Amino acid sequence: MAPVKLAIVGAGLIGKRHAEHVAREPGALLSAIVDPSDGGRELAQRLGTRWYRSFAELVAADRPEGVIIATPNQLHVANGLEAIEAGIPAIVEKPLADDLAGARRLVEAAERAGVALLTGHHRRYNPMIAKAKEIVDSGRLGRVLAIHGHFWLMKPDDYFDTAWRREDGAGPILLNLIHDVDLFRYLCGEVVSVQALSANAVRGHAAEETAAIPLRFASGVLATISVSDTIVAPWSWELTTGENPAYPQQDQSCYQIGGTHGALTIPQLEVWSNRDKRSWWEPLVRERVPFVPEDPLARQVQHFCDVIRNGAVPIASGREGLATLAVIDAVKRAARSGETVALSAPAASAA
């Protein structure tokens, strides 16, 4: 079977990574880069593919079978709607939109048109996360009661030379926490209420620097996430998993999941338990669960091809992206008001 023709819309940092992964995937063909900038043209030349200034030019000249949209957040809805109106399946990078109303509009348009829409929550494709979900779902930890996550790292001063990174909405709640919330939902189910505190005491930008967030899940699980881009520390997905070689990997954990019969660390996949009687007086046994590492962005491309050619059910659908964004929206509202924010019926469960 011929490879699946995929085009990349947006040639920024993540767009380049997507393009390189598509170019390396035997089951896919990088058919085009869509980006009006010189950088887009240069990326297309480097990867030996066509370059178009706009989506309309792409569709008129060489219609792809799927597109990966990696444009700035405020363009996600408009670009996604272009793909849907053309009947072309799309992965839209996270966040699905820069606001909840736009994300809902995009998801509902895709569902009405019957066009596959995926959200770029690529961490779900990490084999380590697949194994963690298997452990949680198997009951090996007993009844899961709590999950804790860290996102502590230091973004250097020159990161904020770009003006939008200092503005409200550009802090770690939207840009970084959204990944952690999505994985917590993937592992523990739907969130029903949120509390949050945030601060910007060091840099003084409109964007928050630090936040502490408790989440309550429909299953009864309680989660806490501590987030800061102003702390020098080794505890974050970026610095512990080795997923992106740009970050120096540390031998630490970023998540802990606790249940009545054991606890699990991520990314080490160490299960802690008592051999016989469950008691704080008894020795703890530590077992590392093996898995075969693979690049999650590569696996996302493979899955997208399977969705397009074989009708596979999306692992990270547009509606899943909407449900995760709804939690982030609730976190932002809770941080502003200081009150508990309840979520309505989970967006991911809607028809």
PDB file of N, CA, C and O in Angstrom, residues 81-114:
ATOM      1  N   LEU A  81     -10.604  24.322  10.956  1.00  0.00           N
ATOM      2  CA  LEU A  81     -11.842  24.418  10.180  1.00  0.00           C
ATOM      3  C   LEU A  81     -11.571  24.325   8.681  1.00  0.00           C
ATOM      4  O   LEU A  81     -12.368  23.746   7.932  1.00  0.00           O
ATOM      5  N   GLU A  82     -10.443  24.872   8.230  1.00  0.00           N
ATOM      6  CA  GLU A  82     -10.079  24.737   6.813  1.00  0.00           C
ATOM      7  C   GLU A  82      -9.941  23.264   6.435  1.00  0.00           C
ATOM      8  O   GLU A  82     -10.432  22.829   5.385  1.00  0.00           O
ATOM      9  N   ALA A  83      -9.274  22.499   7.286  1.00  0.00           N
ATOM     10  CA  ALA A  83      -9.088  21.078   7.010  1.00  0.00           C
ATOM     11  C   ALA A  83     -10.425  20.340   7.012  1.00  0.00           C
ATOM     12  O   ALA A  83     -10.707  19.519   6.136  1.00  0.00           O
ATOM     13  N   ILE A  84     -11.260  20.644   8.002  1.00  0.00           N
ATOM     14  CA  ILE A  84     -12.558  19.973   8.118  1.00  0.00           C
ATOM     15  C   ILE A  84     -13.424  20.293   6.900  1.00  0.00           C
ATOM     16  O   ILE A  84     -14.059  19.400   6.320  1.00  0.00           O
ATOM     17  N   GLU A  85     -13.451  21.554   6.498  1.00  0.00           N
ATOM     18  CA  GLU A  85     -14.263  21.943   5.339  1.00  0.00           C
ATOM     19  C   GLU A  85     -13.776  21.273   4.059  1.00  0.00           C
ATOM     20  O   GLU A  85     -14.564  21.005   3.149  1.00  0.00           O
ATOM     21  N   ALA A  86     -12.490  20.961   4.003  1.00  0.00           N
ATOM     22  CA  ALA A  86     -11.939  20.252   2.850  1.00  0.00           C
ATOM     23  C   ALA A  86     -12.076  18.735   2.984  1.00  0.00           C
ATOM     24  O   ALA A  86     -11.719  17.994   2.061  1.00  0.00           O
ATOM     25  N   GLY A  87     -12.586  18.272   4.136  1.00  0.00           N
ATOM     26  CA  GLY A  87     -12.754  16.833   4.356  1.00  0.00           C
ATOM     27  C   GLY A  87     -11.451  16.103   4.590  1.00  0.00           C
ATOM     28  O   GLY A  87     -11.341  14.906   4.331  1.00  0.00           O
ATOM     29  N   ILE A  88     -10.451  16.800   5.148  1.00  0.00           N
ATOM     30  CA  ILE A  88      -9.128  16.217   5.361  1.00  0.00           C
ATOM     31  C   ILE A  88      -8.901  15.988   6.852  1.00  0.00           C
ATOM     32  O   ILE A  88      -8.949  16.935   7.646  1.00  0.00           O
ATOM     33  N   PRO A  89      -8.639  14.749   7.280  1.00  0.00           N
ATOM     34  CA  PRO A  89      -8.349  14.486   8.692  1.00  0.00           C
ATOM     35  C   PRO A  89      -7.175  15.321   9.187  1.00  0.00           C
ATOM     36  O   PRO A  89      -6.235  15.605   8.429  1.00  0.00           O
ATOM     37  N   ALA A  90      -7.220  15.697  10.471  1.00  0.00           N
ATOM     38  CA  ALA A  90      -6.192  16.598  11.003  1.00  0.00           C
ATOM     39  C   ALA A  90      -5.814  16.226  12.429  1.00  0.00           C
ATOM     40  O   ALA A  90      -6.664  15.813  13.226  1.00  0.00           O
ATOM     41  N   ILE A  91      -4.522  16.385  12.723  1.00  0.00           N
ATOM     42  CA  ILE A  91      -4.051  16.488  14.101  1.00  0.00           C
ATOM     43  C   ILE A  91      -3.829  17.971  14.359  1.00  0.00           C
ATOM     44  O   ILE A  91      -3.104  18.630  13.616  1.00  0.00           O
ATOM     45  N   VAL A  92      -4.450  18.499  15.394  1.00  0.00           N
ATOM     46  CA  VAL A  92      -4.235  19.885  15.792  1.00  0.00           C
ATOM     47  C   VAL A  92      -3.402  19.871  17.065  1.00  0.00           C
ATOM     48  O   VAL A  92      -3.760  19.213  18.045  1.00  0.00           O
ATOM     49  N   GLU A  93      -2.275  20.573  17.036  1.00  0.00           N
ATOM     50  CA  GLU A  93      -1.413  20.609  18.205  1.00  0.00           C
ATOM     51  C   GLU A  93      -2.171  21.101  19.433  1.00  0.00           C
ATOM     52  O   GLU A  93      -3.150  21.837  19.325  1.00  0.00           O
ATOM     53  N   LYS A  94      -1.693  20.676  20.589  1.00  0.00           N
ATOM     54  CA  LYS A  94      -2.276  21.173  21.832  1.00  0.00           C
ATOM     55  C   LYS A  94      -1.803  22.602  22.081  1.00  0.00           C
ATOM     56  O   LYS A  94      -0.700  22.971  21.654  1.00  0.00           O
ATOM     57  N   PRO A  95      -2.599  23.443  22.743  1.00  0.00           N
ATOM     58  CA  PRO A  95      -4.004  23.228  23.053  1.00  0.00           C
ATOM     59  C   PRO A  95      -4.840  23.281  21.777  1.00  0.00           C
ATOM     60  O   PRO A  95      -4.465  23.947  20.818  1.00  0.00           O
ATOM     61  N   LEU A  96      -5.944  22.583  21.791  1.00  0.00           N
ATOM     62  CA  LEU A  96      -6.796  22.524  20.607  1.00  0.00           C
ATOM     63  C   LEU A  96      -7.194  23.915  20.124  1.00  0.00           C
ATOM     64  O   LEU A  96      -7.365  24.145  18.924  1.00  0.00           O
ATOM     65  N   ALA A  97      -7.342  24.846  21.049  1.00  0.00           N
ATOM     66  CA  ALA A  97      -7.689  26.235  20.725  1.00  0.00           C
ATOM     67  C   ALA A  97      -7.184  27.107  21.853  1.00  0.00           C
ATOM     68  O   ALA A  97      -6.767  26.601  22.903  1.00  0.00           O
ATOM     69  N   ASP A  98      -7.228  28.428  21.657  1.00  0.00           N
ATOM     70  CA  ASP A  98      -6.796  29.307  22.736  1.00  0.00           C
ATOM     71  C   ASP A  98      -7.935  29.663  23.674  1.00  0.00           C
ATOM     72  O   ASP A  98      -7.728  30.388  24.652  1.00  0.00           O
ATOM     73  N   ASP A  99      -9.134  29.154  23.400  1.00  0.00           N
ATOM     74  CA  ASP A  99     -10.235  29.279  24.357  1.00  0.00           C
ATOM     75  C   ASP A  99     -11.194  28.107  24.174  1.00  0.00           C
ATOM     76  O   ASP A  99     -11.176  27.406  23.163  1.00  0.00           O
ATOM     77  N   LEU A 100     -12.019  27.908  25.177  1.00  0.00           N
ATOM     78  CA  LEU A 100     -12.894  26.739  25.211  1.00  0.00           C
ATOM     79  C   LEU A 100     -13.967  26.806  24.131  1.00  0.00           C
ATOM     80  O   LEU A 100     -14.289  25.790  23.503  1.00  0.00           O
ATOM     81  N   ALA A 101     -14.511  27.990  23.885  1.00  0.00           N
ATOM     82  CA  ALA A 101     -15.564  28.124  22.872  1.00  0.00           C
ATOM     83  C   ALA A 101     -15.031  27.753  21.489  1.00  0.00           C
ATOM     84  O   ALA A 101     -15.707  27.067  20.709  1.00  0.00           O
ATOM     85  N   GLY A 102     -13.816  28.192  21.166  1.00  0.00           N
ATOM     86  CA  GLY A 102     -13.230  27.851  19.878  1.00  0.00           C
ATOM     87  C   GLY A 102     -12.981  26.372  19.736  1.00  0.00           C
ATOM     88  O   GLY A 102     -13.224  25.773  18.674  1.00  0.00           O
ATOM     89  N   ALA A 103     -12.494  25.744  20.804  1.00  0.00           N
ATOM     90  CA  ALA A 103     -12.248  24.306  20.763  1.00  0.00           C
ATOM     91  C   ALA A 103     -13.544  23.533  20.560  1.00  0.00           C
ATOM     92  O   ALA A 103     -13.598  22.581  19.774  1.00  0.00           O
ATOM     93  N   ARG A 104     -14.603  23.953  21.246  1.00  0.00           N
ATOM     94  CA  ARG A 104     -15.897  23.280  21.093  1.00  0.00           C
ATOM     95  C   ARG A 104     -16.422  23.431  19.660  1.00  0.00           C
ATOM     96  O   ARG A 104     -16.937  22.472  19.068  1.00  0.00           O
ATOM     97  N   ARG A 105     -16.266  24.630  19.108  1.00  0.00           N
ATOM     98  CA  ARG A 105     -16.698  24.869  17.729  1.00  0.00           C
ATOM     99  C   ARG A 105     -15.961  23.947  16.762  1.00  0.00           C
ATOM    100  O   ARG A 105     -16.560  23.363  15.850  1.00  0.00           O
ATOM    101  N   LEU A 106     -14.679  23.785  16.966  1.00  0.00           N
ATOM    102  CA  LEU A 106     -13.860  22.947  16.084  1.00  0.00           C
ATOM    103  C   LEU A 106     -14.264  21.477  16.187  1.00  0.00           C
ATOM    104  O   LEU A 106     -14.456  20.792  15.176  1.00  0.00           O
ATOM    105  N   VAL A 107     -14.417  20.994  17.401  1.00  0.00           N
ATOM    106  CA  VAL A 107     -14.778  19.589  17.613  1.00  0.00           C
ATOM    107  C   VAL A 107     -16.153  19.292  17.029  1.00  0.00           C
ATOM    108  O   VAL A 107     -16.355  18.274  16.348  1.00  0.00           O
ATOM    109  N   GLU A 108     -17.114  20.169  17.285  1.00  0.00           N
ATOM    110  CA  GLU A 108     -18.467  19.934  16.774  1.00  0.00           C
ATOM    111  C   GLU A 108     -18.508  19.989  15.256  1.00  0.00           C
ATOM    112  O   GLU A 108     -19.247  19.214  14.619  1.00  0.00           O
ATOM    113  N   ALA A 109     -17.725  20.854  14.643  1.00  0.00           N
ATOM    114  CA  ALA A 109     -17.663  20.921  13.180  1.00  0.00           C
ATOM    115  C   ALA A 109     -17.113  19.616  12.611  1.00  0.00           C
ATOM    116  O   ALA A 109     -17.625  19.091  11.608  1.00  0.00           O
ATOM    117  N   ALA A 110     -16.070  19.069  13.241  1.00  0.00           N
ATOM    118  CA  ALA A 110     -15.494  17.805  12.770  1.00  0.00           C
ATOM    119  C   ALA A 110     -16.493  16.665  12.911  1.00  0.00           C
ATOM    120  O   ALA A 110     -16.612  15.818  12.011  1.00  0.00           O
ATOM    121  N   GLU A 111     -17.224  16.637  14.016  1.00  0.00           N
ATOM    122  CA  GLU A 111     -18.190  15.562  14.227  1.00  0.00           C
ATOM    123  C   GLU A 111     -19.351  15.659  13.237  1.00  0.00           C
ATOM    124  O   GLU A 111     -19.811  14.637  12.720  1.00  0.00           O
ATOM    125  N   ARG A 112     -19.817  16.868  12.964  1.00  0.00           N
ATOM    126  CA  ARG A 112     -20.884  17.025  11.973  1.00  0.00           C
ATOM    127  C   ARG A 112     -20.431  16.579  10.587  1.00  0.00           C
ATOM    128  O   ARG A 112     -21.190  15.966   9.837  1.00  0.00           O
ATOM    129  N   ALA A 113     -19.187  16.882  10.248  1.00  0.00           N
ATOM    130  CA  ALA A 113     -18.664  16.558   8.920  1.00  0.00           C
ATOM    131  C   ALA A 113     -18.184  15.121   8.807  1.00  0.00           C
ATOM    132  O   ALA A 113     -17.922  14.638   7.699  1.00  0.00           O
ATOM    133  N   GLY A 114     -18.042  14.435   9.947  1.00  0.00           N
ATOM    134  CA  GLY A 114     -17.518  13.070   9.918  1.00  0.00           C
ATOM    135  C   GLY A 114     -16.053  13.012   9.535  1.00  0.00           C
ATOM    136  O   GLY A 114     -15.590  12.027   8.941  1.00  0.00           O
TER     137      GLY A 114
END
